[in-house]
mmCIF file of C-alpha atoms in Angstrom:
data_model
loop_
_atom_site.group_PDB
_atom_site.id
_atom_site.type_symbol
_atom_site.label_atom_id
_atom_site.label_comp_id
_atom_site.label_asym_id
_atom_site.label_seq_id
_atom_site.Cartn_x
_atom_site.Cartn_y
_atom_site.Cartn_z
ATOM 1 C CA MET A 1 0.198 0.336 0.200
ATOM 2 C CA GLY A 2 1.310 4.100 0.042
ATOM 3 C CA SER A 3 3.934 4.812 1.658
ATOM 4 C CA LYS A 4 2.973 7.562 4.448
ATOM 5 C CA GLY A 5 3.213 11.289 3.359
ATOM 6 C CA ASP A 6 4.973 13.460 1.034
ATOM 7 C CA ARG A 7 8.243 13.800 2.296
ATOM 8 C CA GLY A 8 9.942 9.858 2.699
ATOM 9 C CA GLY A 9 12.628 8.601 1.141
ATOM 10 C CA SER A 10 15.061 10.078 -1.619
ATOM 11 C CA THR A 11 14.387 12.959 -3.340
ATOM 12 C CA GLY A 12 15.915 12.356 -6.467
ATOM 13 C CA SER A 13 16.592 15.222 -9.177
ATOM 14 C CA LYS A 14 15.828 18.554 -7.375
ATOM 15 C CA ARG A 15 13.370 19.740 -9.894
ATOM 16 C CA PRO A 16 10.546 17.862 -8.875
ATOM 17 C CA GLY A 17 10.934 19.124 -5.355
ATOM 18 C CA ARG A 18 9.737 22.402 -6.041
ATOM 19 C CA THR A 19 6.591 23.539 -4.333
ATOM 20 C CA ARG A 20 3.828 26.652 -4.893
ATOM 21 C CA ARG A 21 5.296 28.049 -1.659
ATOM 22 C CA ALA A 22 8.555 28.311 -3.460
ATOM 23 C CA VAL A 23 7.429 29.888 -6.034
ATOM 24 C CA LEU A 24 5.482 32.219 -3.791
ATOM 25 C CA PHE A 25 8.703 33.475 -1.803
ATOM 26 C CA GLY A 26 10.605 33.238 -4.563
ATOM 27 C CA GLY A 27 9.263 35.932 -6.356
ATOM 28 C CA LEU A 28 10.120 36.273 -10.347
ATOM 29 C CA GLY A 29 13.272 34.507 -9.752
ATOM 30 C CA ILE A 30 11.686 31.089 -10.985
ATOM 31 C CA PHE A 31 10.914 32.596 -14.100
ATOM 32 C CA GLY A 32 14.153 34.249 -14.796
ATOM 33 C CA VAL A 33 15.737 30.860 -15.133
ATOM 34 C CA ALA A 34 12.669 29.112 -16.402
ATOM 35 C CA ALA A 35 13.214 31.929 -19.601
ATOM 36 C CA VAL A 36 16.413 31.081 -19.543
ATOM 37 C CA ALA A 37 15.691 27.026 -19.290
ATOM 38 C CA GLY A 38 13.527 27.241 -22.439
ATOM 39 C CA ARG A 39 9.790 27.769 -23.107
ATOM 40 C CA GLU A 40 8.532 24.117 -21.693
ATOM 41 C CA GLU A 41 10.215 25.396 -18.200
ATOM 42 C CA LEU A 42 8.982 28.379 -18.440
ATOM 43 C CA GLY A 43 4.798 27.057 -18.770
ATOM 44 C CA ARG A 44 5.912 24.915 -15.685
ATOM 45 C CA ALA A 45 6.867 27.390 -13.502
ATOM 46 C CA TRP A 46 3.271 29.484 -14.310
ATOM 47 C CA TRP A 47 1.824 26.197 -13.333
ATOM 48 C CA LEU A 48 3.427 26.712 -9.960
ATOM 49 C CA VAL A 49 2.443 29.939 -9.139
ATOM 50 C CA PRO A 50 0.093 29.697 -6.021
ATOM 51 C CA GLY A 51 -3.368 30.172 -7.230
ATOM 52 C CA VAL A 52 -3.317 29.037 -10.882
ATOM 53 C CA ASN A 53 -5.296 25.880 -10.994
ATOM 54 C CA LYS A 54 -6.664 23.743 -13.891
ATOM 55 C CA PRO A 55 -10.489 23.373 -14.210
ATOM 56 C CA ARG A 56 -11.630 20.638 -12.263
ATOM 57 C CA GLN A 57 -14.823 19.300 -11.654
ATOM 58 C CA GLU A 58 -15.197 16.989 -8.112
ATOM 59 C CA GLY A 59 -16.298 13.346 -9.414
ATOM 60 C CA ALA A 60 -14.711 13.654 -12.762
ATOM 61 C CA LEU A 61 -12.465 10.435 -13.764
ATOM 62 C CA ASP A 62 -9.532 9.946 -15.784
ATOM 63 C CA HIS A 63 -9.882 6.078 -16.306
ATOM 64 C CA SER A 64 -13.532 5.411 -17.998
ATOM 65 C CA GLY A 65 -14.185 1.876 -16.458
ATOM 66 C CA ALA A 66 -13.432 3.570 -12.899
ATOM 67 C CA ARG A 67 -16.180 4.267 -10.645
ATOM 68 C CA TRP A 68 -15.203 7.594 -8.259
ATOM 69 C CA THR A 69 -14.599 8.144 -4.271
ATOM 70 C CA SER A 70 -12.160 10.600 -3.115
ATOM 71 C CA ALA A 71 -9.270 10.372 -0.317
ATOM 72 C CA SER A 72 -8.823 12.414 2.158
ATOM 73 C CA PRO A 73 -7.523 15.623 1.108
ATOM 74 C CA ALA A 74 -4.919 15.007 4.138
ATOM 75 C CA ASN A 75 -3.765 12.003 2.110
ATOM 76 C CA TRP A 76 -2.903 13.732 -1.613
ATOM 77 C CA ARG A 77 -1.249 17.205 -2.678
ATOM 78 C CA MET A 78 -3.115 19.661 -5.088
ATOM 79 C CA ALA A 79 -1.450 20.077 -8.587
ATOM 80 C CA ASP A 80 -1.665 20.607 -12.511
ATOM 81 C CA ARG A 81 0.203 17.508 -13.736
ATOM 82 C CA PRO A 82 1.435 17.224 -16.079
ATOM 83 C CA ALA A 83 1.588 21.127 -16.564
ATOM 84 C CA ASP A 84 3.471 21.913 -13.801
ATOM 85 C CA TYR A 85 5.602 18.027 -13.333
ATOM 86 C CA ARG A 86 5.889 15.675 -15.907
ATOM 87 C CA VAL A 87 4.252 12.237 -15.733
ATOM 88 C CA ASP A 88 6.662 9.407 -16.466
ATOM 89 C CA ARG A 89 5.871 6.630 -13.880
ATOM 90 C CA ILE A 90 3.609 4.422 -13.170
ATOM 91 C CA VAL A 91 3.947 2.365 -10.119
ATOM 92 C CA VAL A 92 2.676 -0.975 -8.649
ATOM 93 C CA HIS A 93 1.062 -1.602 -5.259
ATOM 94 C CA VAL A 94 -0.365 -4.570 -3.587
ATOM 95 C CA THR A 95 -2.581 -3.259 -0.540
ATOM 96 C CA GLN A 96 -1.983 -5.837 1.697
ATOM 97 C CA GLY A 97 -5.376 -5.863 2.383
ATOM 98 C CA GLY A 98 -8.993 -6.027 1.299
ATOM 99 C CA PHE A 99 -10.652 -3.626 -1.483
ATOM 100 C CA LYS A 100 -12.863 -1.649 1.483
ATOM 101 C CA SER A 101 -10.374 -1.935 3.975
ATOM 102 C CA SER A 102 -8.193 0.104 1.409
ATOM 103 C CA VAL A 103 -10.590 2.234 0.189
ATOM 104 C CA ASP A 104 -11.393 3.406 4.124
ATOM 105 C CA ALA A 105 -7.625 3.616 4.997
ATOM 106 C CA PHE A 106 -7.325 6.160 1.734
ATOM 107 C CA LYS A 107 -10.727 8.302 3.154
ATOM 108 C CA ASN A 108 -8.730 8.279 6.514
ATOM 109 C CA PRO A 109 -7.167 11.714 6.948
ATOM 110 C CA PHE A 110 -4.637 10.060 9.726
ATOM 111 C CA HIS A 111 -3.656 7.528 6.970
ATOM 112 C CA ARG A 112 -1.179 10.241 5.173
ATOM 113 C CA ALA A 113 -0.616 8.428 2.640
ATOM 114 C CA SER A 114 -3.289 7.427 -0.789
ATOM 115 C CA ALA A 115 -3.178 6.224 -4.901
ATOM 116 C CA HIS A 116 -4.531 7.131 -7.344
ATOM 117 C CA TYR A 117 -6.513 3.735 -8.344
ATOM 118 C CA ILE A 118 -7.196 0.599 -6.827
ATOM 119 C CA VAL A 119 -8.168 -2.222 -8.658
ATOM 120 C CA GLY A 120 -9.678 -5.489 -7.593
ATOM 121 C CA GLN A 121 -9.360 -8.863 -7.797
ATOM 122 C CA ASP A 122 -12.792 -8.831 -10.291
ATOM 123 C CA GLY A 123 -11.317 -6.221 -12.270
ATOM 124 C CA HIS A 124 -13.083 -3.187 -10.473
ATOM 125 C CA ILE A 125 -10.983 -0.150 -10.640
ATOM 126 C CA GLU A 126 -11.749 2.277 -7.865
ATOM 127 C CA GLN A 127 -10.289 6.593 -8.601
ATOM 128 C CA MET A 128 -9.885 8.190 -5.254
ATOM 129 C CA VAL A 129 -7.559 11.179 -6.755
ATOM 130 C CA ARG A 130 -7.304 12.685 -9.959
ATOM 131 C CA GLU A 131 -4.202 12.133 -11.942
ATOM 132 C CA LEU A 132 -3.885 15.695 -12.224
ATOM 133 C CA ASP A 133 -3.023 15.563 -8.599
ATOM 134 C CA VAL A 134 -0.254 14.252 -5.963
ATOM 135 C CA ALA A 135 -0.734 11.113 -4.500
ATOM 136 C CA PHE A 136 0.968 9.753 -1.573
ATOM 137 C CA HIS A 137 1.872 6.895 -2.640
ATOM 138 C CA ALA A 138 5.511 6.425 -3.033
ATOM 139 C CA GLY A 139 7.325 7.418 0.006
ATOM 140 C CA ASN A 140 9.200 9.538 -2.386
ATOM 141 C CA ARG A 141 8.465 13.157 -3.244
ATOM 142 C CA SER A 142 9.846 12.823 -6.459
ATOM 143 C CA MET A 143 8.250 9.818 -7.468
ATOM 144 C CA ASN A 144 5.106 10.723 -6.164
ATOM 145 C CA GLU A 145 5.761 14.033 -8.101
ATOM 146 C CA ARG A 146 6.014 12.362 -11.319
ATOM 147 C CA SER A 147 4.019 9.085 -10.965
ATOM 148 C CA VAL A 148 0.615 7.299 -11.413
ATOM 149 C CA GLY A 149 -0.075 4.859 -8.481
ATOM 150 C CA ILE A 150 -1.650 1.706 -9.160
ATOM 151 C CA GLU A 151 -3.203 -0.324 -6.300
ATOM 152 C CA HIS A 152 -3.736 -4.341 -6.453
ATOM 153 C CA VAL A 153 -5.938 -5.798 -4.148
ATOM 154 C CA GLY A 154 -4.163 -8.666 -1.849
ATOM 155 C CA PHE A 155 -1.220 -9.893 -0.444
ATOM 156 C CA VAL A 156 2.161 -10.274 -1.908
ATOM 157 C CA HIS A 157 2.600 -13.899 -0.636
ATOM 158 C CA ARG A 158 -0.752 -15.170 -2.302
ATOM 159 C CA PRO A 159 -0.210 -15.174 -6.191
ATOM 160 C CA GLN A 160 -4.245 -16.440 -6.326
ATOM 161 C CA ASP A 161 -4.884 -12.771 -5.265
ATOM 162 C CA PHE A 162 -3.455 -11.966 -8.645
ATOM 163 C CA THR A 163 -6.470 -12.907 -10.513
ATOM 164 C CA ASP A 164 -6.595 -13.086 -14.814
ATOM 165 C CA ALA A 165 -9.345 -10.319 -14.073
ATOM 166 C CA MET A 166 -7.169 -7.659 -12.239
ATOM 167 C CA TYR A 167 -4.135 -7.724 -14.869
ATOM 168 C CA GLU A 168 -6.763 -7.687 -17.443
ATOM 169 C CA ALA A 169 -8.384 -4.381 -16.002
ATOM 170 C CA SER A 170 -5.160 -2.649 -14.900
ATOM 171 C CA ALA A 171 -2.897 -3.586 -17.580
ATOM 172 C CA ARG A 172 -6.034 -1.327 -19.441
ATOM 173 C CA LEU A 173 -5.774 1.302 -16.974
ATOM 174 C CA ALA A 174 -1.767 1.690 -16.660
ATOM 175 C CA ALA A 175 -2.359 1.716 -21.206
ATOM 176 C CA GLY A 176 -4.470 4.680 -20.747
ATOM 177 C CA ILE A 177 -2.025 6.291 -18.403
ATOM 178 C CA CYS A 178 1.276 5.986 -21.073
ATOM 179 C CA ALA A 179 -0.949 6.661 -23.783
ATOM 180 C CA ARG A 180 -1.919 10.230 -22.023
ATOM 181 C CA TYR A 181 1.249 11.031 -21.077
ATOM 182 C CA ARG A 182 3.677 9.443 -23.893
ATOM 183 C CA ILE A 183 5.133 6.366 -21.115
ATOM 184 C CA PRO A 184 6.950 4.101 -22.931
ATOM 185 C CA ALA A 185 5.338 0.435 -21.478
ATOM 186 C CA ASP A 186 8.957 -0.911 -20.088
ATOM 187 C CA ARG A 187 10.185 -1.800 -16.934
ATOM 188 C CA LYS A 188 12.166 1.484 -16.927
ATOM 189 C CA HIS A 189 8.753 3.506 -16.480
ATOM 190 C CA ILE A 190 6.860 0.989 -14.829
ATOM 191 C CA VAL A 191 8.097 -0.111 -11.543
ATOM 192 C CA GLY A 192 7.137 -1.333 -8.344
ATOM 193 C CA HIS A 193 7.038 0.290 -5.299
ATOM 194 C CA SER A 194 9.761 -1.794 -3.607
ATOM 195 C CA GLU A 195 12.052 -0.458 -6.724
ATOM 196 C CA VAL A 196 11.050 3.326 -5.437
ATOM 197 C CA PRO A 197 14.580 4.763 -4.277
ATOM 198 C CA GLY A 198 14.194 4.841 -0.371
ATOM 199 C CA ALA A 199 11.273 2.913 -0.620
ATOM 200 C CA ASP A 200 11.073 0.299 2.831
ATOM 201 C CA HIS A 201 8.156 -1.805 1.089
ATOM 202 C CA THR A 202 8.101 -5.340 -0.875
ATOM 203 C CA ASP A 203 4.922 -5.048 -3.090
ATOM 204 C CA PRO A 204 4.123 -6.051 -5.704
ATOM 205 C CA GLY A 205 6.490 -8.950 -4.553
ATOM 206 C CA ARG A 206 7.764 -11.911 -6.789
ATOM 207 C CA HIS A 207 4.533 -13.532 -7.680
ATOM 208 C CA TRP A 208 3.389 -10.419 -9.847
ATOM 209 C CA ASP A 209 4.403 -11.885 -13.269
ATOM 210 C CA TRP A 210 5.953 -8.542 -14.476
ATOM 211 C CA ASN A 211 6.493 -10.294 -18.455
ATOM 212 C CA ARG A 212 2.463 -10.916 -18.660
ATOM 213 C CA TYR A 213 1.816 -7.160 -17.168
ATOM 214 C CA ILE A 214 3.857 -5.091 -19.394
ATOM 215 C CA ARG A 215 3.172 -7.892 -22.365
ATOM 216 C CA MET A 216 -0.336 -7.028 -21.672
ATOM 217 C CA ILE A 217 -0.401 -3.354 -21.267
ATOM 218 C CA GLY A 218 1.458 -3.102 -25.009
ATOM 219 C CA GLU A 219 -1.182 -5.083 -26.384
ATOM 220 C CA ALA A 220 -3.910 -2.737 -24.824
ATOM 221 C CA LEU A 221 -2.516 0.284 -25.978
ATOM 222 C CA PRO A 222 -4.153 2.283 -28.824
ATOM 223 C CA SER A 223 -3.069 2.101 -32.158
#
């Protein structure tokens, strides 16, 4: 399951660690730097300004096959991705619990963690954080800002929990994410929670069939 907080683990690249508060106190300095860096960075700097937000609608879905339940605002951070932070990773998690308990955990403001999606063993997908926003799922601020987190209901030591319906639904979901953000469907860009720098989790574990999953994502990508 997602790691607590948005500050844990290695920060990796310094650039994704920028915050709206930093921009506010930095005045126009970031715009000067961005202008030198190029038009793309200038555009990202604009979206980091406090009060500059994309229009959004409560309950809107990023994946048409999902159902919406909102995670507690304490468990994610508002952003305007990919305008402010590039999205170039998908992080695969396992809940280490049932579907209802996982949804309830992400709704609990004291949990301090969430993910964008939960995929059930029957193939049901629950979206709990918009892809625009930063879910606290990886225990690494840089990875949180650049990734979409997908939880899978089950336990890492139970291979029977990873059903055909789960793989199929998750692969379609991941293919849509890859298409939206032009993420290559490979193991460099689709990683397990255990592979996140600084992670102390073991999910998705040795029973997760990476070869099958990556192949299915490739097959589900729009032609």
